[in-house]
XYZ file of C-alpha atoms in Angstrom:
442
model
C 57.327 -137.133 -43.373
C 54.941 -134.512 -42.237
C 53.258 -132.540 -44.946
C 53.065 -128.812 -44.284
C 50.145 -126.947 -45.648
C 50.720 -123.294 -46.439
C 47.995 -121.007 -45.145
C 45.529 -119.651 -47.630
C 46.373 -116.342 -49.212
C 44.762 -113.218 -47.975
C 41.416 -112.027 -49.148
C 42.912 -109.142 -51.112
C 45.526 -111.314 -52.798
C 43.056 -113.892 -54.095
C 41.488 -111.782 -56.787
C 44.871 -110.447 -57.904
C 46.841 -113.779 -58.088
C 44.385 -116.658 -58.358
C 47.035 -119.347 -58.805
C 49.241 -118.303 -55.891
C 47.574 -120.714 -53.499
C 48.097 -123.723 -55.803
C 51.783 -122.969 -56.336
C 52.452 -122.708 -52.645
C 50.215 -125.578 -51.595
C 53.136 -128.097 -51.587
C 55.955 -126.527 -49.651
C 59.222 -128.505 -48.901
C 59.617 -130.245 -45.604
C 61.859 -128.864 -42.940
C 64.570 -131.369 -43.921
C 64.599 -129.979 -47.412
C 63.325 -133.066 -49.173
C 60.153 -132.750 -50.888
C 57.495 -134.878 -49.402
C 54.511 -136.209 -51.045
C 51.532 -133.988 -51.006
C 48.705 -135.450 -49.077
C 45.204 -134.164 -49.008
C 45.814 -131.155 -51.234
C 42.613 -129.246 -51.787
C 42.067 -126.224 -53.920
C 40.854 -123.398 -51.697
C 37.469 -122.029 -52.540
C 37.933 -118.515 -53.871
C 36.023 -115.883 -51.917
C 33.815 -113.560 -53.847
C 35.584 -110.389 -54.743
C 34.083 -107.186 -53.338
C 32.066 -105.200 -55.788
C 33.758 -102.025 -56.898
C 32.399 -98.763 -55.443
C 29.992 -96.917 -57.666
C 31.476 -93.554 -58.697
C 28.510 -91.239 -59.467
C 28.462 -88.213 -61.810
C 29.087 -84.857 -59.942
C 25.887 -83.387 -61.415
C 23.919 -86.221 -59.836
C 25.443 -85.955 -56.377
C 24.013 -83.491 -53.893
C 27.091 -81.326 -53.890
C 27.218 -81.325 -57.639
C 23.530 -80.441 -57.897
C 23.975 -77.561 -55.478
C 26.994 -76.274 -57.371
C 25.275 -76.524 -60.733
C 22.117 -74.869 -59.373
C 24.196 -72.054 -57.934
C 25.949 -71.584 -61.245
C 22.654 -71.471 -63.102
C 20.439 -69.504 -60.716
C 22.833 -67.705 -58.393
C 23.163 -67.850 -54.629
C 19.450 -67.214 -54.083
C 17.658 -69.292 -56.721
C 14.037 -68.602 -57.368
C 11.223 -71.076 -57.608
C 10.998 -70.865 -61.396
C 14.729 -71.331 -61.894
C 14.837 -74.345 -59.578
C 11.833 -75.887 -61.277
C 13.305 -75.468 -64.769
C 16.679 -76.790 -63.684
C 15.231 -79.831 -61.929
C 13.188 -80.566 -65.031
C 15.768 -79.970 -67.773
C 19.139 -80.067 -65.919
C 20.214 -77.229 -68.194
C 22.004 -74.195 -66.860
C 21.105 -72.093 -69.883
C 17.398 -72.834 -69.720
C 17.269 -72.270 -65.966
C 19.136 -68.954 -66.092
C 17.124 -67.824 -69.127
C 13.844 -68.659 -67.433
C 14.966 -66.714 -64.355
C 15.924 -63.621 -66.345
C 13.129 -63.540 -68.916
C 10.297 -65.043 -66.874
C 11.068 -65.016 -63.146
C 12.055 -61.352 -62.721
C 9.178 -59.927 -64.820
C 6.697 -62.142 -63.000
C 7.948 -60.949 -59.595
C 7.860 -57.311 -60.706
C 4.321 -57.747 -62.002
C 3.335 -59.412 -58.726
C 4.783 -56.491 -56.727
C 2.824 -53.992 -58.819
C -0.400 -55.980 -58.503
C -0.046 -56.171 -54.721
C 0.733 -52.441 -54.533
C -2.336 -51.496 -56.585
C -4.602 -53.815 -54.602
C -3.411 -52.484 -51.232
C -3.708 -48.898 -52.476
C -7.251 -49.494 -53.734
C -8.320 -51.055 -50.436
C -6.848 -48.225 -48.361
C -8.347 -45.564 -50.636
C -11.741 -47.216 -50.383
C -11.508 -47.283 -46.593
C -10.462 -43.612 -46.454
C -13.194 -42.615 -48.905
C -15.884 -44.450 -46.946
C -14.631 -42.894 -43.717
C -14.399 -39.306 -44.929
C -17.296 -39.197 -47.389
C -19.804 -37.077 -45.469
C -22.420 -37.145 -48.230
C -22.663 -40.925 -48.404
C -22.600 -41.142 -44.630
C -25.554 -38.769 -44.460
C -27.497 -40.861 -46.980
C -26.851 -43.999 -44.957
C -27.622 -42.513 -41.528
C -30.417 -40.163 -42.563
C -30.660 -36.447 -43.137
C -30.764 -35.667 -39.435
C -27.472 -37.233 -38.424
C -23.939 -37.063 -39.666
C -21.818 -40.186 -39.715
C -18.196 -40.646 -40.572
C -14.927 -39.796 -38.948
C -15.470 -36.069 -38.579
C -18.433 -35.964 -36.227
C -17.804 -32.696 -34.399
C -18.560 -32.383 -30.708
C -19.662 -28.789 -31.274
C -22.099 -29.572 -34.095
C -25.030 -28.225 -32.084
C -23.426 -24.844 -31.433
C -22.243 -24.587 -35.022
C -25.718 -25.362 -36.298
C -27.086 -22.595 -34.116
C -24.387 -20.254 -35.362
C -24.880 -20.880 -39.060
C -28.640 -21.317 -38.885
C -28.673 -23.418 -42.038
C -27.714 -27.117 -41.813
C -26.485 -26.939 -45.403
C -23.736 -24.501 -44.381
C -22.573 -26.772 -41.593
C -22.733 -29.764 -43.916
C -20.633 -27.920 -46.496
C -18.088 -27.070 -43.812
C -17.821 -30.686 -42.734
C -17.790 -31.956 -46.315
C -14.965 -29.648 -47.359
C -12.876 -30.470 -44.326
C -13.437 -34.202 -44.783
C -12.630 -33.964 -48.490
C -9.378 -32.121 -47.800
C -8.259 -34.524 -45.098
C -9.290 -37.504 -47.239
C -7.281 -36.198 -50.174
C -4.278 -35.742 -47.907
C -4.542 -39.275 -46.524
C -4.948 -40.789 -49.990
C -1.889 -38.930 -51.260
C 0.210 -40.050 -48.299
C -0.812 -43.693 -48.685
C -0.149 -43.642 -52.444
C 3.318 -42.163 -51.985
C 4.181 -44.644 -49.246
C 2.909 -47.750 -51.073
C 4.408 -46.924 -54.462
C 7.668 -45.893 -52.813
C 7.979 -49.324 -51.228
C 7.029 -50.978 -54.525
C 9.673 -48.970 -56.397
C 12.396 -49.976 -53.941
C 11.311 -53.626 -54.171
C 11.468 -53.529 -57.975
C 14.966 -52.050 -57.856
C 15.995 -54.886 -55.554
C 14.580 -57.441 -57.986
C 16.615 -55.890 -60.783
C 19.775 -56.260 -58.717
C 20.387 -52.534 -58.313
C 22.214 -51.434 -55.182
C 19.867 -49.251 -53.143
C 22.477 -47.569 -50.948
C 23.563 -44.926 -53.525
C 19.935 -44.249 -54.439
C 18.943 -43.713 -50.820
C 21.923 -41.412 -50.274
C 21.093 -39.418 -53.411
C 17.454 -39.167 -52.367
C 18.543 -37.813 -48.993
C 20.695 -35.132 -50.592
C 17.903 -34.265 -53.035
C 15.408 -34.038 -50.183
C 17.642 -31.613 -48.298
C 18.043 -29.468 -51.421
C 14.307 -29.433 -52.095
C 13.655 -28.664 -48.447
C 15.863 -25.582 -48.594
C 14.519 -24.454 -51.940
C 10.828 -24.986 -51.213
C 10.783 -24.574 -47.455
C 7.986 -21.993 -47.622
C 5.828 -24.363 -49.650
C 6.569 -27.239 -47.286
C 5.744 -25.023 -44.320
C 2.423 -24.055 -45.909
C 1.454 -27.683 -46.456
C 2.493 -28.790 -42.976
C 0.635 -25.891 -41.355
C -2.463 -26.633 -43.417
C -2.315 -30.311 -42.540
C -2.138 -29.705 -38.778
C -4.748 -26.965 -39.012
C -7.201 -29.361 -40.658
C -6.463 -32.252 -38.335
C -6.869 -30.034 -35.261
C -10.018 -28.394 -36.689
C -8.828 -24.891 -35.817
C -11.332 -23.331 -38.220
C -13.453 -24.281 -41.192
C -15.837 -22.990 -43.822
C -18.298 -20.517 -42.310
C -16.166 -19.584 -39.297
C -15.377 -15.943 -38.603
C -11.700 -15.732 -37.714
C -9.142 -13.073 -36.888
C -5.700 -13.722 -38.367
C -4.156 -10.467 -37.211
C -3.741 -8.425 -40.395
C -7.105 -9.554 -41.764
C -10.321 -10.989 -40.387
C -13.516 -12.267 -41.926
C -15.604 -15.315 -42.770
C -13.802 -18.389 -44.098
C -14.975 -19.408 -47.570
C -12.504 -22.158 -48.479
C -9.688 -24.068 -46.823
C -6.944 -26.034 -48.572
C -3.596 -27.443 -47.574
C -1.740 -24.380 -48.852
C -4.055 -21.371 -48.501
C -7.103 -20.104 -46.640
C -9.642 -17.885 -48.396
C -11.757 -15.513 -46.340
C -13.979 -12.486 -46.980
C -14.029 -9.466 -44.677
C -17.015 -7.323 -43.716
C -16.453 -5.016 -46.693
C -16.568 -7.907 -49.159
C -12.838 -8.093 -49.882
C -11.567 -11.621 -50.514
C -8.232 -12.441 -48.874
C -5.958 -15.372 -49.703
C -3.685 -16.172 -46.781
C -0.922 -18.775 -46.948
C -1.198 -21.237 -44.097
C 2.503 -20.987 -43.297
C 2.145 -17.257 -42.596
C -0.619 -17.730 -40.013
C 0.947 -17.376 -36.571
C -2.248 -16.954 -34.563
C -5.942 -17.575 -35.140
C -8.833 -16.035 -33.275
C -11.960 -18.079 -33.996
C -15.194 -16.300 -33.155
C -17.406 -19.245 -34.108
C -16.475 -21.996 -31.680
C -18.970 -23.177 -29.064
C -20.277 -19.805 -27.784
C -19.851 -16.042 -27.936
C -20.591 -13.111 -25.663
C -22.285 -9.776 -26.203
C -20.568 -7.077 -24.140
C -22.261 -3.668 -23.948
C -20.782 -0.683 -22.079
C -23.401 1.949 -21.169
C -21.966 5.440 -20.400
C -23.763 7.391 -17.653
C -23.336 10.692 -15.814
C -22.500 10.940 -12.140
C -25.976 12.333 -11.557
C -27.399 8.864 -12.257
C -27.611 6.469 -9.324
C -25.651 3.290 -9.957
C -28.230 1.004 -8.329
C -31.070 2.477 -10.351
C -29.169 2.163 -13.603
C -28.211 -1.449 -12.829
C -31.843 -2.374 -12.152
C -32.948 -0.850 -15.454
C -30.204 -2.622 -17.404
C -30.894 -5.987 -15.742
C -34.627 -5.723 -16.421
C -34.007 -4.820 -20.071
C -31.574 -7.713 -20.619
C -33.939 -10.214 -18.982
C -36.815 -9.021 -21.159
C -34.642 -9.653 -24.198
C -33.841 -13.148 -22.920
C -37.541 -13.879 -22.335
C -38.469 -12.827 -25.863
C -39.232 -15.922 -27.934
C -37.541 -14.398 -30.962
C -34.222 -13.993 -29.148
C -34.286 -16.696 -26.493
C -32.908 -19.338 -28.876
C -29.816 -17.200 -29.466
C -29.087 -16.549 -25.783
C -27.451 -19.436 -23.925
C -27.441 -18.154 -20.335
C -29.025 -15.551 -18.102
C -27.801 -12.014 -18.839
C -25.460 -10.432 -16.308
C -24.828 -6.835 -15.267
C -21.180 -6.832 -14.275
C -21.332 -3.355 -12.779
C -19.103 -0.318 -13.102
C -16.409 -0.831 -15.718
C -14.693 2.570 -16.041
C -14.673 5.928 -14.257
C -13.586 9.286 -15.659
C -14.022 12.916 -14.745
C -17.101 13.039 -16.970
C -18.920 9.907 -15.838
C -18.807 6.133 -15.567
C -19.833 3.063 -17.578
C -21.827 -0.005 -16.622
C -21.170 -3.269 -18.443
C -23.827 -5.782 -19.503
C -22.796 -9.278 -20.730
C -24.943 -11.897 -22.474
C -23.724 -15.360 -23.528
C -24.981 -16.163 -27.037
C -24.678 -18.628 -29.860
C -21.477 -18.212 -31.877
C -21.671 -15.515 -34.550
C -24.925 -14.197 -33.043
C -23.370 -11.774 -30.563
C -23.602 -8.833 -32.972
C -27.317 -9.313 -33.619
C -28.027 -9.564 -29.902
C -25.871 -6.504 -29.212
C -27.768 -4.359 -31.734
C -31.117 -5.351 -30.279
C -29.864 -4.801 -26.742
C -28.662 -1.267 -27.555
C -32.076 -0.301 -28.891
C -33.866 -1.667 -25.840
C -31.424 -0.086 -23.391
C -31.860 3.311 -25.027
C -35.635 3.002 -24.782
C -35.569 1.749 -21.174
C -33.211 4.469 -19.968
C -35.327 7.136 -21.630
C -38.470 5.765 -20.001
C -36.733 5.806 -16.594
C -35.566 9.393 -17.073
C -31.889 8.465 -17.284
C -29.778 10.278 -19.821
C -26.808 8.646 -21.475
C -23.521 10.276 -20.598
C -20.088 10.445 -22.161
C -16.923 9.131 -20.656
C -14.756 11.556 -22.621
C -15.760 15.080 -23.574
C -13.780 18.000 -25.025
C -14.884 21.263 -26.644
C -13.222 22.899 -29.628
C -13.777 26.663 -29.913
C -12.800 28.897 -32.860
C -11.582 32.352 -31.728
C -10.332 35.377 -33.673
C -7.079 37.176 -33.018
C -8.920 40.429 -32.187
C -10.967 38.744 -29.498
C -7.865 37.087 -28.140
C -5.887 40.367 -27.857
C -8.866 42.209 -26.388
C -9.619 39.572 -23.810
C -7.482 37.002 -22.134
C -4.179 38.013 -23.750
C -4.066 41.236 -21.709
C -3.067 39.099 -18.749
C -0.195 37.548 -20.724
C 1.615 40.735 -21.799
C 4.632 39.672 -19.777
C 5.011 36.623 -21.983
C 7.437 37.503 -24.807
C 6.200 34.711 -27.033
C 2.707 36.158 -27.059
C 3.951 39.491 -28.370
C 6.074 37.904 -31.013
C 3.238 35.722 -32.182
C 0.865 38.628 -32.371
C 3.375 40.795 -34.227
C 3.960 38.141 -36.808
C 0.247 37.782 -37.372
C -0.201 41.545 -37.807
C 2.827 41.798 -40.068
C 1.449 39.130 -42.314
C -1.892 40.864 -42.403
C -3.902 37.690 -41.781
C -7.093 37.529 -39.785
C -7.766 33.779 -40.034
C -9.113 32.244 -36.822
C -7.039 29.692 -34.979
C -8.333 26.563 -33.287
C -7.923 26.292 -29.566
C -8.789 23.394 -27.296
C -10.089 24.582 -23.967
C -8.213 23.203 -20.966
C -10.015 21.076 -18.404
C -12.303 22.775 -15.917
C -10.448 24.329 -12.943
C -10.234 22.341 -9.782
C -11.229 23.301 -6.233
C -7.935 25.123 -5.627
C -8.738 27.653 -8.361
C -12.218 28.167 -6.969
C -10.828 29.001 -3.533
C -8.488 31.612 -5.046
């Protein structure tokens, strides 16, 4: 009889039914009679696989991420992550984020804002501080941002370096104050928006409200805004400054102070004018780079033009050669020639290029010398416009020229009214121009 050995149970069945292999080890023969078991051996049980380790969700990566998100939000900060990794407590992590993390970040934003503002203000102050720049570079030179290309002409115009220095100092101080204000507003504005973001406040409604408020303020204070903008561009472009003589249209005079909103100037009579910068539509600056003395000399037709031009040229050149006046005159004087012609005479024009604001002094001296030179040459000054006013009585008028106007009805009526009123007051009469050649021929 052939013994049949049943195959060993499967690997998964062995740990579940350990005795199944022994029960089935002796199976009946194909004939149905049980045969003797020969060589039965107990199969060696295979080691059962170790069960899989099921970790805690808080320990797994996904669990840690979920717990960290629950404690610190979708964007956890460094402090919250550190506290959570140390304590594994949602309450401590969220509390540290609220009571420590946010205040620390806000304080850090403020510290950075103040440091950046201080550095920028120091740079602006060092750049625009004319006084300190003068101490560093010496009394004879002016350092800093506002070194004017026309400093030489301005120094000749003002005569005193202190006046020019005051002009530059005031302009630099005004521009420096403007730059410091702009930087402070910009830096603290960014810091304020960053703090609102740290507090979790939505910035969209605030920005929209600020836009509406800005439009309202712009409409309500548009004149003030226009004054400040005009003053800012006026200072940056250096249109005028302290010591300049300017013409603003309605008023003119010497500038005494300049600010972002107003300009203060004093006219020749001593009146102080305060002009808003937004109302200035045009500026005539008489102090920039150079000026010109223009003198018109009236002469009669009896005077030869060539002779008069030689006398005027010699007088102007003598003024230029004078050591007292040569520093104020920048170029050789010019006699431009005949400027106007009338029935009474003509005018010759003399022009001299001078230092700014010195044209009036040169003009006064030139007038005195021209009068003396013309008198020495036997040339009399003429008049380009002459009219005579004669006072006549009514009796003289009726006895003389009115006899020729008896045909005029208005003359009779006028005379009758005067007699009826019994007045003998003289009336003013302007003589007509001298008769022309046609009247002489008649």
